[in-house]
């Protein structure tokens, strides 16, 4: 929130920063953890935003203060409040991010990526919003998500195993059933290509 920058890979595990009762630490496995003390939960404080950014070839895992776990693929970012105040939990992303959202029926989780918004209560899904892709892909692993275009009056509710594609012109959604293992392979440290064009393969390798 103060515009300072920290290279996370250079840090040893342990406490990194504490502010307004929010303890930020690095676990031995490299995961970044946001822990809210009882003081922070009851405090009347404004939103303090952090941004995690990965370089080409890098990945990172973050556990947000509400218990949601986030995996960032290479050349991706997520902007989020250290404490989720108000009636929604809202974050913004670029690139590709996998979410395992902590369930909270009273406070929906909102993900903004370009001109698309995804709304969930608690579930697992993947968003691919790289600029070189043919559009924004949202893939549902389990549960339910509502995907909306911010420019057009378009929305779709996905079922597990379905992937929505909001085309580059943001004119329409297309829905397909996909191989979930292939979609989330990056999260598990793999590349899986099935009948894909060379250009798409090289974009992922790059």
CSV table of C-alpha atoms in Angstrom, one decimal:
chain,number,residue,atom,x,y,z
A,1,UNK,CA,0.0,0.0,0.0
A,2,UNK,CA,3.0,2.4,0.4
A,3,UNK,CA,4.3,1.6,-3.1
A,4,UNK,CA,7.3,-0.3,-1.7
A,5,UNK,CA,8.4,-3.4,-3.6
A,6,UNK,CA,9.7,-6.7,-2.2
A,7,UNK,CA,11.4,-9.5,-4.2
A,8,UNK,CA,9.7,-12.5,-2.5
A,9,UNK,CA,12.1,-15.1,-3.8
A,10,UNK,CA,15.0,-13.4,-2.1
A,11,UNK,CA,13.3,-13.6,1.4
A,12,UNK,CA,13.8,-16.3,4.0
A,13,UNK,CA,10.7,-18.0,5.4
A,14,UNK,CA,9.1,-16.2,8.4
A,15,UNK,CA,7.4,-12.9,9.1
A,16,UNK,CA,7.7,-10.3,6.3
A,17,UNK,CA,5.5,-7.4,7.4
A,18,UNK,CA,2.9,-6.5,9.9
A,19,UNK,CA,0.5,-3.5,9.5
A,20,UNK,CA,-2.9,-2.8,11.1
A,21,UNK,CA,-3.0,-6.3,12.6
A,22,UNK,CA,-2.3,-8.0,9.2
A,23,UNK,CA,0.7,-10.3,9.4
A,24,UNK,CA,2.3,-11.2,6.1
A,25,UNK,CA,4.6,-14.2,6.3
A,26,UNK,CA,6.4,-16.6,4.0
A,27,UNK,CA,5.8,-20.3,4.6
A,28,UNK,CA,8.7,-22.8,4.3
A,29,UNK,CA,7.1,-24.1,1.1
A,30,UNK,CA,7.3,-20.6,-0.4
A,31,UNK,CA,3.6,-19.7,-0.1
A,32,UNK,CA,2.8,-16.1,1.0
A,33,UNK,CA,0.3,-16.0,3.9
A,34,UNK,CA,-2.0,-13.2,5.0
A,35,UNK,CA,-3.1,-13.6,8.6
A,36,UNK,CA,-5.7,-11.3,10.3
A,37,UNK,CA,-5.4,-10.9,14.0
A,38,UNK,CA,-8.5,-10.4,16.2
A,39,UNK,CA,-7.6,-6.7,16.3
A,40,UNK,CA,-7.7,-6.4,12.5
A,41,UNK,CA,-11.0,-8.2,12.2
A,42,UNK,CA,-12.7,-5.7,14.6
A,43,UNK,CA,-10.8,-2.6,13.5
A,44,UNK,CA,-12.4,0.1,11.4
A,45,UNK,CA,-9.7,0.5,8.7
A,46,UNK,CA,-9.7,1.3,5.1
A,47,UNK,CA,-8.6,-0.9,2.2
A,48,UNK,CA,-4.9,-1.4,1.9
A,49,UNK,CA,-4.1,-3.0,-1.4
A,50,UNK,CA,-1.2,-5.3,-2.3
A,51,UNK,CA,-0.1,-6.6,-5.7
A,52,UNK,CA,1.7,-9.8,-6.4
A,53,UNK,CA,3.4,-10.0,-9.8
A,54,UNK,CA,5.3,-12.9,-11.4
A,55,UNK,CA,7.9,-12.7,-14.1
A,56,UNK,CA,8.2,-14.8,-17.2
A,57,UNK,CA,9.0,-18.4,-16.1
A,58,UNK,CA,7.8,-17.6,-12.5
A,59,UNK,CA,4.9,-18.9,-10.5
A,60,UNK,CA,3.7,-18.0,-7.0
A,61,UNK,CA,1.1,-19.1,-4.4
A,62,UNK,CA,-0.7,-16.8,-2.0
A,63,UNK,CA,-3.2,-17.4,0.8
A,64,UNK,CA,-5.4,-14.3,1.2
A,65,UNK,CA,-6.7,-13.1,4.5
A,66,UNK,CA,-10.2,-14.7,3.9
A,67,UNK,CA,-8.6,-18.2,3.5
A,68,UNK,CA,-8.8,-18.1,-0.3
A,69,UNK,CA,-5.7,-19.7,-2.0
A,70,UNK,CA,-4.4,-18.3,-5.3
A,71,UNK,CA,-1.9,-19.7,-7.8
A,72,UNK,CA,-0.3,-17.2,-10.2
A,73,UNK,CA,1.1,-18.5,-13.5
A,74,UNK,CA,4.0,-16.8,-15.3
A,75,UNK,CA,3.7,-13.1,-16.2
A,76,UNK,CA,0.6,-12.7,-14.1
A,77,UNK,CA,-0.6,-10.4,-11.3
A,78,UNK,CA,-3.3,-10.1,-8.6
A,79,UNK,CA,-4.3,-6.9,-6.8
A,80,UNK,CA,-6.2,-7.4,-3.6
A,81,UNK,CA,-7.0,-5.7,-0.2
A,82,UNK,CA,-5.1,-7.1,2.8
A,83,UNK,CA,-8.4,-7.2,4.6
A,84,UNK,CA,-11.7,-7.7,2.8
A,85,UNK,CA,-14.1,-4.9,4.1
A,86,UNK,CA,-17.6,-4.2,2.8
A,87,UNK,CA,-20.1,-6.6,1.3
A,88,UNK,CA,-17.8,-8.1,-1.4
A,89,UNK,CA,-14.3,-9.6,-1.7
A,90,UNK,CA,-13.0,-8.1,-4.9
A,91,UNK,CA,-9.6,-8.7,-6.6
A,92,UNK,CA,-8.2,-7.8,-10.0
A,93,UNK,CA,-5.9,-10.0,-12.1
A,94,UNK,CA,-3.9,-10.2,-15.3
A,95,UNK,CA,-2.4,-13.2,-17.0
A,96,UNK,CA,-3.5,-16.6,-15.7
A,97,UNK,CA,-4.6,-17.3,-12.1
A,98,UNK,CA,-6.2,-20.4,-10.4
A,99,UNK,CA,-8.5,-19.7,-7.4
A,100,UNK,CA,-9.6,-22.0,-4.6
A,101,UNK,CA,-12.1,-19.6,-3.0
A,102,UNK,CA,-13.1,-19.8,0.7
A,103,UNK,CA,-16.9,-20.1,1.0
A,104,UNK,CA,-18.7,-17.1,2.4
A,105,UNK,CA,-22.4,-16.9,1.5
A,106,UNK,CA,-22.6,-13.3,2.9
A,107,UNK,CA,-19.7,-11.9,1.0
A,108,UNK,CA,-19.3,-13.0,-2.7
A,109,UNK,CA,-15.9,-13.2,-4.2
A,110,UNK,CA,-15.4,-11.0,-7.3
A,111,UNK,CA,-12.6,-11.4,-9.8
A,112,UNK,CA,-12.1,-8.7,-12.5
A,113,UNK,CA,-9.9,-9.5,-15.5
A,114,UNK,CA,-9.9,-7.0,-18.3
A,115,UNK,CA,-13.6,-6.4,-19.3
A,116,UNK,CA,-14.8,-9.5,-17.6
A,117,UNK,CA,-16.1,-10.1,-14.0
A,118,UNK,CA,-16.5,-13.5,-12.3
A,119,UNK,CA,-18.7,-13.8,-9.2
A,120,UNK,CA,-18.6,-16.8,-6.8
A,121,UNK,CA,-19.4,-17.6,-3.2
A,122,UNK,CA,-16.8,-20.4,-2.9
A,123,UNK,CA,-15.4,-22.7,-5.5
A,124,UNK,CA,-12.4,-23.6,-7.6
A,125,UNK,CA,-11.8,-22.1,-11.1
A,126,UNK,CA,-9.1,-20.9,-13.5
A,127,UNK,CA,-9.0,-17.6,-15.5
A,128,UNK,CA,-6.7,-17.2,-18.5
A,129,UNK,CA,-6.6,-13.5,-19.5
A,130,UNK,CA,-3.2,-13.2,-21.3
A,131,UNK,CA,-3.3,-10.5,-24.0
A,132,UNK,CA,-2.0,-12.9,-26.7
A,133,UNK,CA,-4.9,-15.3,-26.2
A,134,UNK,CA,-8.1,-15.2,-28.4
A,135,UNK,CA,-10.1,-13.9,-25.4
A,136,UNK,CA,-10.6,-14.4,-21.7
A,137,UNK,CA,-11.1,-18.1,-20.7
A,138,UNK,CA,-12.8,-19.0,-17.5
A,139,UNK,CA,-12.8,-22.7,-16.5
A,140,UNK,CA,-14.8,-24.1,-13.7
A,141,UNK,CA,-13.4,-27.0,-11.7
A,142,UNK,CA,-16.2,-27.4,-9.1
A,143,UNK,CA,-19.1,-25.4,-7.7
A,144,UNK,CA,-20.7,-22.6,-9.8
A,145,UNK,CA,-19.6,-19.2,-11.2
A,146,UNK,CA,-21.3,-16.3,-12.9
A,147,UNK,CA,-19.2,-14.8,-15.7
A,148,UNK,CA,-20.2,-11.4,-17.0
A,149,UNK,CA,-19.0,-9.0,-19.7
A,150,UNK,CA,-18.5,-5.5,-18.4
A,151,UNK,CA,-19.1,-3.9,-21.8
A,152,UNK,CA,-22.0,-5.9,-23.1
A,153,UNK,CA,-25.2,-7.2,-21.3
A,154,UNK,CA,-23.8,-10.7,-21.4
A,155,UNK,CA,-23.6,-13.3,-18.6
A,156,UNK,CA,-23.2,-17.1,-18.3
A,157,UNK,CA,-23.4,-19.5,-15.4
A,158,UNK,CA,-20.8,-22.3,-15.7
A,159,UNK,CA,-21.1,-25.9,-14.6
A,160,UNK,CA,-18.1,-27.9,-13.5
A,161,UNK,CA,-16.0,-29.0,-16.5
A,162,UNK,CA,-17.2,-26.0,-18.7
A,163,UNK,CA,-15.0,-23.2,-20.0
A,164,UNK,CA,-16.3,-19.8,-21.2
A,165,UNK,CA,-14.5,-17.8,-23.8
A,166,UNK,CA,-15.2,-14.1,-24.0
A,167,UNK,CA,-13.9,-13.2,-27.4
A,168,UNK,CA,-11.4,-10.4,-28.0
A,169,UNK,CA,-14.1,-8.0,-29.2
A,170,UNK,CA,-16.2,-8.8,-26.1
A,171,UNK,CA,-19.2,-9.4,-28.3
A,172,UNK,CA,-20.1,-12.9,-27.3
A,173,UNK,CA,-19.5,-15.8,-24.9
A,174,UNK,CA,-18.9,-19.4,-26.2
A,175,UNK,CA,-19.2,-22.3,-23.8
A,176,UNK,CA,-17.2,-25.6,-24.2
A,177,UNK,CA,-16.7,-28.7,-22.2
A,178,UNK,CA,-12.9,-29.1,-21.6
A,179,UNK,CA,-10.3,-31.5,-20.3
A,180,UNK,CA,-9.7,-30.1,-16.8
A,181,UNK,CA,-6.4,-31.8,-16.4
A,182,UNK,CA,-5.1,-30.0,-19.4
A,183,UNK,CA,-6.4,-26.6,-18.3
A,184,UNK,CA,-4.8,-26.7,-14.8
A,185,UNK,CA,-1.7,-28.6,-15.8
A,186,UNK,CA,0.4,-25.5,-15.3
A,187,UNK,CA,-0.6,-25.3,-11.6
A,188,UNK,CA,0.8,-28.8,-11.1
A,189,UNK,CA,4.1,-28.0,-13.0
A,190,UNK,CA,3.2,-29.5,-16.4
A,191,UNK,CA,2.5,-28.6,-20.0
A,192,UNK,CA,-0.1,-30.6,-21.7
A,193,UNK,CA,-0.9,-30.0,-25.4
A,194,UNK,CA,-3.7,-31.8,-27.2
A,195,UNK,CA,-4.2,-30.9,-30.9
A,196,UNK,CA,-3.2,-27.3,-30.4
A,197,UNK,CA,-1.8,-24.9,-32.9
A,198,UNK,CA,1.9,-24.3,-32.9
A,199,UNK,CA,1.4,-20.6,-32.2
A,200,UNK,CA,-0.7,-21.3,-29.1
A,201,UNK,CA,1.9,-23.8,-27.9
A,202,UNK,CA,4.8,-21.4,-28.3
A,203,UNK,CA,2.9,-18.6,-26.5
A,204,UNK,CA,2.6,-20.9,-23.5
A,205,UNK,CA,6.2,-22.0,-23.6
A,206,UNK,CA,7.3,-18.3,-23.9
